[in-house]
């Protein structure tokens, strides 16, 4: 292995490299291995993160900022976070790492047939995999990044998101050392979505494992996250893939799309004829449910799944799975001894909102 390529792994090559690419990127590799259609990309490994943080006196500055800090003191936590993140984001990435990233980005752009392909950067921390830890939503994601310089900027921001106030406080409370909290960054081709949403391979309202629930709306999905629109909802029988329920929302007046002039996400009004119709046709709903069923069978447990439909492609090649993670509310309930089982209070709208928030924006 050359010195450069220790810093980069394509998603296809992330198998068995959990410690170097974090759980999100490793999961994408597994999905690809299961034959699931996932947007292409690569991981900037924890080797790059370690190399970056061993430069100069980063370790000492972080220790100084966090020394004796009270995790229950928001003001102190916020101040420390600001100091550390500013220090990280103003530092230049070492040339050997930036060159490796440039080669990988140019290769991805060539594979996608465009110059400077638009990508997302998703933080993929290794501390997410420590026993008893739950870092969901604590790290950051950036969308619609185009160009090498902007990509380097967002990678630095992903690295610095290891030191958000929430992440700092959580590690202190959990007794997790900063040296054990490493960060990989997933760089993934953006999907120009005509519709996007989430899918649960059991019904989150009642834990019914024989059903699949999907929610979605026009555009990129951020309008669901912000509460600007109420998504459409479908319930599908997992065995037969028959659509059992449809709830088509009349509140889809706005969609989030990409502004080609600025490469930024903007909200635009949905024309009247699309506001009250389903954002997905039946064949797409069934295809998504089929993929959800396959993913659940492959992972051998219920899943929460993010999906997107590419407006630039044709069915079924435009149906993409962006992420999948284990369902936790009902699955954890079933794993408890019967004497300990208590019916959880589940708010489907709230659960879907929080999941979209975590997966699509990295915020909570």
GROMACS .gro file of C-alpha atoms in nm:
model
  364
    1UNK     CA    1   0.000   0.000   0.000
    2UNK     CA    2   0.138   0.339  -0.096
    3UNK     CA    3   0.151   0.625   0.145
    4UNK     CA    4  -0.115   0.822  -0.043
    5UNK     CA    5  -0.382   0.559  -0.066
    6UNK     CA    6  -0.393   0.493   0.308
    7UNK     CA    7  -0.590   0.818   0.320
    8UNK     CA    8  -0.860   0.714   0.070
    9UNK     CA    9  -1.085   0.410   0.030
   10UNK     CA   10  -1.364   0.383  -0.224
   11UNK     CA   11  -1.695   0.273  -0.073
   12UNK     CA   12  -1.654  -0.062  -0.249
   13UNK     CA   13  -1.323  -0.118  -0.068
   14UNK     CA   14  -1.438  -0.030   0.285
   15UNK     CA   15  -1.521  -0.389   0.382
   16UNK     CA   16  -1.335  -0.492   0.696
   17UNK     CA   17  -1.211  -0.137   0.753
   18UNK     CA   18  -1.457  -0.020   1.018
   19UNK     CA   19  -1.185   0.134   1.237
   20UNK     CA   20  -1.058   0.336   0.938
   21UNK     CA   21  -1.387   0.450   0.783
   22UNK     CA   22  -1.643   0.455   1.067
   23UNK     CA   23  -1.985   0.293   1.073
   24UNK     CA   24  -2.161   0.509   0.812
   25UNK     CA   25  -1.905   0.444   0.541
   26UNK     CA   26  -1.869   0.077   0.633
   27UNK     CA   27  -2.247   0.045   0.608
   28UNK     CA   28  -2.247   0.189   0.256
   29UNK     CA   29  -1.994  -0.076   0.159
   30UNK     CA   30  -2.220  -0.346   0.300
   31UNK     CA   31  -2.518  -0.209   0.108
   32UNK     CA   32  -2.318  -0.221  -0.214
   33UNK     CA   33  -2.215  -0.576  -0.132
   34UNK     CA   34  -2.584  -0.665  -0.097
   35UNK     CA   35  -2.645  -0.536  -0.450
   36UNK     CA   36  -2.821  -0.219  -0.336
   37UNK     CA   37  -2.795   0.087  -0.561
   38UNK     CA   38  -2.594   0.346  -0.365
   39UNK     CA   39  -2.449   0.672  -0.508
   40UNK     CA   40  -2.074   0.628  -0.565
   41UNK     CA   41  -1.811   0.788  -0.347
   42UNK     CA   42  -1.510   0.740  -0.124
   43UNK     CA   43  -1.404   0.765   0.237
   44UNK     CA   44  -1.130   0.992   0.369
   45UNK     CA   45  -0.995   0.753   0.630
   46UNK     CA   46  -0.907   0.803   0.995
   47UNK     CA   47  -0.543   0.777   0.885
   48UNK     CA   48  -0.586   1.123   0.733
   49UNK     CA   49  -0.751   1.251   1.051
   50UNK     CA   50  -0.470   1.113   1.268
   51UNK     CA   51  -0.204   1.262   1.040
   52UNK     CA   52  -0.376   1.601   1.053
   53UNK     CA   53  -0.412   1.602   1.431
   54UNK     CA   54  -0.054   1.496   1.498
   55UNK     CA   55   0.072   1.811   1.327
   56UNK     CA   56   0.196   2.090   1.549
   57UNK     CA   57   0.043   2.124   1.894
   58UNK     CA   58  -0.321   2.031   1.824
   59UNK     CA   59  -0.331   1.775   2.104
   60UNK     CA   60  -0.203   2.022   2.362
   61UNK     CA   61  -0.446   2.295   2.250
   62UNK     CA   62  -0.742   2.055   2.272
   63UNK     CA   63  -0.635   1.932   2.615
   64UNK     CA   64  -0.593   2.289   2.734
   65UNK     CA   65  -0.937   2.394   2.605
   66UNK     CA   66  -1.109   2.095   2.767
   67UNK     CA   67  -0.907   2.073   3.089
   68UNK     CA   68  -1.134   2.049   3.392
   69UNK     CA   69  -1.441   2.144   3.194
   70UNK     CA   70  -1.785   2.072   3.343
   71UNK     CA   71  -2.011   1.887   3.093
   72UNK     CA   72  -2.311   2.048   3.264
   73UNK     CA   73  -2.182   2.400   3.199
   74UNK     CA   74  -2.313   2.494   2.851
   75UNK     CA   75  -2.127   2.825   2.842
   76UNK     CA   76  -1.790   2.661   2.909
   77UNK     CA   77  -1.861   2.381   2.662
   78UNK     CA   78  -1.962   2.627   2.389
   79UNK     CA   79  -1.649   2.836   2.446
   80UNK     CA   80  -1.420   2.533   2.426
   81UNK     CA   81  -1.597   2.406   2.115
   82UNK     CA   82  -1.558   2.740   1.939
   83UNK     CA   83  -1.186   2.761   2.018
   84UNK     CA   84  -1.113   2.405   1.900
   85UNK     CA   85  -1.326   2.420   1.585
   86UNK     CA   86  -1.179   2.752   1.475
   87UNK     CA   87  -0.828   2.615   1.524
   88UNK     CA   88  -0.907   2.308   1.311
   89UNK     CA   89  -1.087   2.492   1.032
   90UNK     CA   90  -0.816   2.753   0.981
   91UNK     CA   91  -0.542   2.489   0.943
   92UNK     CA   92  -0.425   2.373   0.601
   93UNK     CA   93  -0.461   2.002   0.528
   94UNK     CA   94  -0.118   1.842   0.467
   95UNK     CA   95  -0.024   1.822   0.100
   96UNK     CA   96   0.000   1.442   0.088
   97UNK     CA   97  -0.358   1.415   0.215
   98UNK     CA   98  -0.502   1.693  -0.003
   99UNK     CA   99  -0.339   1.541  -0.311
  100UNK     CA  100  -0.490   1.201  -0.232
  101UNK     CA  101  -0.831   1.365  -0.192
  102UNK     CA  102  -0.787   1.553  -0.520
  103UNK     CA  103  -0.706   1.232  -0.710
  104UNK     CA  104  -1.008   1.056  -0.560
  105UNK     CA  105  -1.240   1.351  -0.634
  106UNK     CA  106  -1.119   1.378  -0.993
  107UNK     CA  107  -1.168   1.003  -1.038
  108UNK     CA  108  -1.523   1.023  -0.899
  109UNK     CA  109  -1.603   1.320  -1.125
  110UNK     CA  110  -1.474   1.129  -1.428
  111UNK     CA  111  -1.681   0.824  -1.336
  112UNK     CA  112  -1.989   1.047  -1.312
  113UNK     CA  113  -1.913   1.210  -1.647
  114UNK     CA  114  -1.890   1.565  -1.517
  115UNK     CA  115  -1.623   1.815  -1.420
  116UNK     CA  116  -1.626   1.878  -1.043
  117UNK     CA  117  -1.918   1.653  -0.951
  118UNK     CA  118  -2.145   1.781  -0.672
  119UNK     CA  119  -2.101   1.576  -0.355
  120UNK     CA  120  -2.202   1.555   0.008
  121UNK     CA  121  -1.961   1.512   0.297
  122UNK     CA  122  -2.086   1.300   0.586
  123UNK     CA  123  -1.905   1.263   0.916
  124UNK     CA  124  -1.845   0.896   1.000
  125UNK     CA  125  -1.704   0.869   1.352
  126UNK     CA  126  -1.545   0.558   1.498
  127UNK     CA  127  -1.662   0.636   1.851
  128UNK     CA  128  -2.015   0.566   1.726
  129UNK     CA  129  -1.917   0.199   1.747
  130UNK     CA  130  -1.799   0.196   2.108
  131UNK     CA  131  -2.012  -0.020   2.343
  132UNK     CA  132  -2.304   0.177   2.487
  133UNK     CA  133  -2.232   0.490   2.283
  134UNK     CA  134  -2.493   0.675   2.078
  135UNK     CA  135  -2.362   0.965   1.872
  136UNK     CA  136  -2.663   0.993   1.637
  137UNK     CA  137  -2.697   1.348   1.504
  138UNK     CA  138  -2.393   1.487   1.688
  139UNK     CA  139  -2.167   1.519   1.384
  140UNK     CA  140  -2.220   1.718   1.067
  141UNK     CA  141  -2.316   1.665   0.704
  142UNK     CA  142  -2.276   1.911   0.416
  143UNK     CA  143  -2.466   1.894   0.088
  144UNK     CA  144  -2.407   2.011  -0.269
  145UNK     CA  145  -2.036   2.075  -0.250
  146UNK     CA  146  -1.873   2.138  -0.586
  147UNK     CA  147  -1.503   2.194  -0.651
  148UNK     CA  148  -1.187   2.075  -0.482
  149UNK     CA  149  -1.129   2.379  -0.258
  150UNK     CA  150  -1.486   2.368  -0.123
  151UNK     CA  151  -1.449   1.996  -0.064
  152UNK     CA  152  -1.136   2.046   0.149
  153UNK     CA  153  -1.316   2.318   0.346
  154UNK     CA  154  -1.608   2.088   0.429
  155UNK     CA  155  -1.381   1.797   0.521
  156UNK     CA  156  -1.218   2.025   0.779
  157UNK     CA  157  -1.565   2.117   0.908
  158UNK     CA  158  -1.656   1.749   0.936
  159UNK     CA  159  -1.337   1.681   1.132
  160UNK     CA  160  -1.408   1.977   1.358
  161UNK     CA  161  -1.761   1.849   1.422
  162UNK     CA  162  -1.603   1.594   1.656
  163UNK     CA  163  -1.589   1.895   1.888
  164UNK     CA  164  -1.943   2.030   1.871
  165UNK     CA  165  -2.076   2.120   2.216
  166UNK     CA  166  -2.303   1.814   2.218
  167UNK     CA  167  -2.022   1.577   2.119
  168UNK     CA  168  -1.782   1.720   2.379
  169UNK     CA  169  -2.038   1.697   2.659
  170UNK     CA  170  -2.142   1.347   2.561
  171UNK     CA  171  -1.785   1.212   2.552
  172UNK     CA  172  -1.710   1.362   2.893
  173UNK     CA  173  -2.026   1.211   3.044
  174UNK     CA  174  -1.954   0.872   2.884
  175UNK     CA  175  -1.587   0.876   2.983
  176UNK     CA  176  -1.471   0.845   2.620
  177UNK     CA  177  -1.121   0.978   2.564
  178UNK     CA  178  -1.071   1.223   2.276
  179UNK     CA  179  -0.790   1.004   2.142
  180UNK     CA  180  -1.042   0.723   2.087
  181UNK     CA  181  -1.283   0.948   1.898
  182UNK     CA  182  -1.161   0.944   1.538
  183UNK     CA  183  -1.334   1.074   1.228
  184UNK     CA  184  -1.362   0.949   0.873
  185UNK     CA  185  -1.547   1.153   0.610
  186UNK     CA  186  -1.765   1.004   0.339
  187UNK     CA  187  -1.762   1.192   0.008
  188UNK     CA  188  -2.066   1.085  -0.196
  189UNK     CA  189  -2.216   1.193  -0.528
  190UNK     CA  190  -2.527   1.401  -0.473
  191UNK     CA  191  -2.856   1.278  -0.615
  192UNK     CA  192  -3.061   1.549  -0.786
  193UNK     CA  193  -3.378   1.425  -0.622
  194UNK     CA  194  -3.725   1.474  -0.763
  195UNK     CA  195  -3.848   1.307  -0.445
  196UNK     CA  196  -3.683   1.188  -0.125
  197UNK     CA  197  -3.775   1.045   0.210
  198UNK     CA  198  -3.737   0.764   0.461
  199UNK     CA  199  -3.852   0.406   0.492
  200UNK     CA  200  -3.899   0.190   0.801
  201UNK     CA  201  -3.899  -0.186   0.750
  202UNK     CA  202  -4.150  -0.220   1.030
  203UNK     CA  203  -4.437   0.007   1.120
  204UNK     CA  204  -4.289   0.250   1.377
  205UNK     CA  205  -4.635   0.332   1.507
  206UNK     CA  206  -4.701  -0.015   1.648
  207UNK     CA  207  -4.394  -0.228   1.576
  208UNK     CA  208  -4.575  -0.442   1.316
  209UNK     CA  209  -4.289  -0.628   1.145
  210UNK     CA  210  -4.514  -0.744   0.861
  211UNK     CA  211  -4.542  -0.388   0.727
  212UNK     CA  212  -4.312  -0.134   0.563
  213UNK     CA  213  -4.379   0.238   0.609
  214UNK     CA  214  -4.252   0.501   0.366
  215UNK     CA  215  -4.268   0.880   0.383
  216UNK     CA  216  -4.158   1.127   0.118
  217UNK     CA  217  -4.208   1.459  -0.056
  218UNK     CA  218  -4.096   1.649  -0.363
  219UNK     CA  219  -3.734   1.759  -0.389
  220UNK     CA  220  -3.436   1.691  -0.166
  221UNK     CA  221  -3.605   1.621   0.165
  222UNK     CA  222  -3.500   1.929   0.360
  223UNK     CA  223  -3.858   2.060   0.347
  224UNK     CA  224  -3.965   1.756   0.550
  225UNK     CA  225  -3.683   1.819   0.797
  226UNK     CA  226  -3.779   2.183   0.845
  227UNK     CA  227  -4.148   2.103   0.881
  228UNK     CA  228  -4.229   2.321   0.578
  229UNK     CA  229  -4.431   2.037   0.424
  230UNK     CA  230  -4.619   1.734   0.549
  231UNK     CA  231  -4.493   1.426   0.363
  232UNK     CA  232  -4.693   1.164   0.179
  233UNK     CA  233  -4.714   0.830   0.361
  234UNK     CA  234  -4.763   0.473   0.240
  235UNK     CA  235  -4.789   0.139   0.422
  236UNK     CA  236  -4.686  -0.171   0.226
  237UNK     CA  237  -4.734  -0.538   0.311
  238UNK     CA  238  -4.383  -0.681   0.348
  239UNK     CA  239  -4.478  -1.026   0.223
  240UNK     CA  240  -4.679  -0.939  -0.087
  241UNK     CA  241  -4.545  -0.583  -0.148
  242UNK     CA  242  -4.905  -0.473  -0.188
  243UNK     CA  243  -4.975  -0.109  -0.104
  244UNK     CA  244  -5.220  -0.120   0.187
  245UNK     CA  245  -5.254   0.245   0.286
  246UNK     CA  246  -5.201   0.581   0.117
  247UNK     CA  247  -5.202   0.918   0.285
  248UNK     CA  248  -5.134   1.182   0.020
  249UNK     CA  249  -5.061   1.512   0.185
  250UNK     CA  250  -5.214   1.833   0.046
  251UNK     CA  251  -4.935   2.028   0.217
  252UNK     CA  252  -4.654   1.992  -0.038
  253UNK     CA  253  -4.647   2.354  -0.153
  254UNK     CA  254  -4.267   2.387  -0.143
  255UNK     CA  255  -3.978   2.170  -0.258
  256UNK     CA  256  -3.606   2.199  -0.193
  257UNK     CA  257  -3.398   2.188  -0.509
  258UNK     CA  258  -3.054   2.290  -0.630
  259UNK     CA  259  -2.984   2.635  -0.772
  260UNK     CA  260  -2.757   2.565  -1.073
  261UNK     CA  261  -2.609   2.914  -1.056
  262UNK     CA  262  -2.490   2.892  -0.698
  263UNK     CA  263  -2.488   2.513  -0.628
  264UNK     CA  264  -2.689   2.578  -0.314
  265UNK     CA  265  -3.017   2.436  -0.191
  266UNK     CA  266  -3.316   2.665  -0.237
  267UNK     CA  267  -3.689   2.632  -0.168
  268UNK     CA  268  -3.920   2.688  -0.463
  269UNK     CA  269  -4.297   2.674  -0.492
  270UNK     CA  270  -4.446   2.353  -0.623
  271UNK     CA  271  -4.681   2.415  -0.914
  272UNK     CA  272  -5.047   2.368  -0.823
  273UNK     CA  273  -5.098   2.048  -1.024
  274UNK     CA  274  -4.832   1.862  -0.819
  275UNK     CA  275  -4.928   1.980  -0.472
  276UNK     CA  276  -5.207   1.731  -0.413
  277UNK     CA  277  -5.073   1.429  -0.602
  278UNK     CA  278  -4.846   1.153  -0.480
  279UNK     CA  279  -4.476   1.229  -0.512
  280UNK     CA  280  -4.421   0.860  -0.599
  281UNK     CA  281  -4.598   0.634  -0.845
  282UNK     CA  282  -4.690   0.280  -0.744
  283UNK     CA  283  -4.401   0.110  -0.923
  284UNK     CA  284  -4.149   0.325  -0.736
  285UNK     CA  285  -4.320   0.263  -0.401
  286UNK     CA  286  -4.310  -0.112  -0.463
  287UNK     CA  287  -3.946  -0.099  -0.578
  288UNK     CA  288  -3.846   0.091  -0.265
  289UNK     CA  289  -4.035  -0.157  -0.046
  290UNK     CA  290  -3.866  -0.445  -0.229
  291UNK     CA  291  -3.524  -0.292  -0.163
  292UNK     CA  292  -3.617  -0.225   0.201
  293UNK     CA  293  -3.719  -0.588   0.246
  294UNK     CA  294  -3.394  -0.704   0.084
  295UNK     CA  295  -3.185  -0.475   0.306
  296UNK     CA  296  -3.361  -0.596   0.620
  297UNK     CA  297  -3.305  -0.960   0.520
  298UNK     CA  298  -2.938  -0.888   0.443
  299UNK     CA  299  -2.872  -0.717   0.778
  300UNK     CA  300  -3.104  -0.962   0.958
  301UNK     CA  301  -3.278  -0.687   1.151
  302UNK     CA  302  -3.526  -0.405   1.092
  303UNK     CA  303  -3.384  -0.092   0.930
  304UNK     CA  304  -3.443   0.283   0.901
  305UNK     CA  305  -3.355   0.376   0.543
  306UNK     CA  306  -3.301   0.702   0.355
  307UNK     CA  307  -3.394   0.700  -0.014
  308UNK     CA  308  -3.393   0.938  -0.309
  309UNK     CA  309  -3.529   0.932  -0.665
  310UNK     CA  310  -3.296   1.092  -0.920
  311UNK     CA  311  -3.475   1.325  -1.161
  312UNK     CA  312  -3.187   1.285  -1.408
  313UNK     CA  313  -3.228   0.908  -1.443
  314UNK     CA  314  -3.492   0.657  -1.549
  315UNK     CA  315  -3.667   0.388  -1.346
  316UNK     CA  316  -3.546   0.167  -1.183
  317UNK     CA  317  -3.187   0.292  -1.214
  318UNK     CA  318  -3.283   0.625  -1.056
  319UNK     CA  319  -3.393   0.467  -0.726
  320UNK     CA  320  -3.112   0.518  -0.473
  321UNK     CA  321  -3.057   0.415  -0.114
  322UNK     CA  322  -2.856   0.683   0.064
  323UNK     CA  323  -2.815   0.526   0.408
  324UNK     CA  324  -2.951   0.248   0.625
  325UNK     CA  325  -2.920   0.204   0.998
  326UNK     CA  326  -3.068  -0.043   1.249
  327UNK     CA  327  -3.413   0.039   1.382
  328UNK     CA  328  -3.378   0.078   1.757
  329UNK     CA  329  -3.712   0.153   1.926
  330UNK     CA  330  -3.901  -0.170   1.863
  331UNK     CA  331  -3.598  -0.390   1.800
  332UNK     CA  332  -3.452  -0.309   2.143
  333UNK     CA  333  -3.789  -0.376   2.300
  334UNK     CA  334  -3.800  -0.725   2.151
  335UNK     CA  335  -3.450  -0.801   2.278
  336UNK     CA  336  -3.547  -0.733   2.643
  337UNK     CA  337  -3.667  -1.012   2.875
  338UNK     CA  338  -4.047  -1.029   2.891
  339UNK     CA  339  -4.054  -0.908   3.251
  340UNK     CA  340  -3.880  -0.586   3.145
  341UNK     CA  341  -4.085  -0.510   2.837
  342UNK     CA  342  -4.272  -0.181   2.846
  343UNK     CA  343  -4.465  -0.046   2.552
  344UNK     CA  344  -4.264   0.248   2.420
  345UNK     CA  345  -4.430   0.575   2.339
  346UNK     CA  346  -4.374   0.618   1.968
  347UNK     CA  347  -4.460   0.930   1.774
  348UNK     CA  348  -4.425   0.843   1.406
  349UNK     CA  349  -4.417   1.205   1.293
  350UNK     CA  350  -4.154   1.293   1.554
  351UNK     CA  351  -3.944   0.982   1.481
  352UNK     CA  352  -3.949   1.051   1.108
  353UNK     CA  353  -3.871   1.419   1.161
  354UNK     CA  354  -3.570   1.342   1.383
  355UNK     CA  355  -3.437   1.075   1.150
  356UNK     CA  356  -3.462   1.301   0.845
  357UNK     CA  357  -3.292   1.572   1.047
  358UNK     CA  358  -3.001   1.346   1.140
  359UNK     CA  359  -2.949   1.181   0.806
  360UNK     CA  360  -3.006   1.468   0.566
  361UNK     CA  361  -2.852   1.756   0.758
  362UNK     CA  362  -2.653   1.612   1.044
  363UNK     CA  363  -2.840   1.841   1.282
  364UNK     CA  364  -3.091   1.786   1.558
   0.00000   0.00000   0.00000
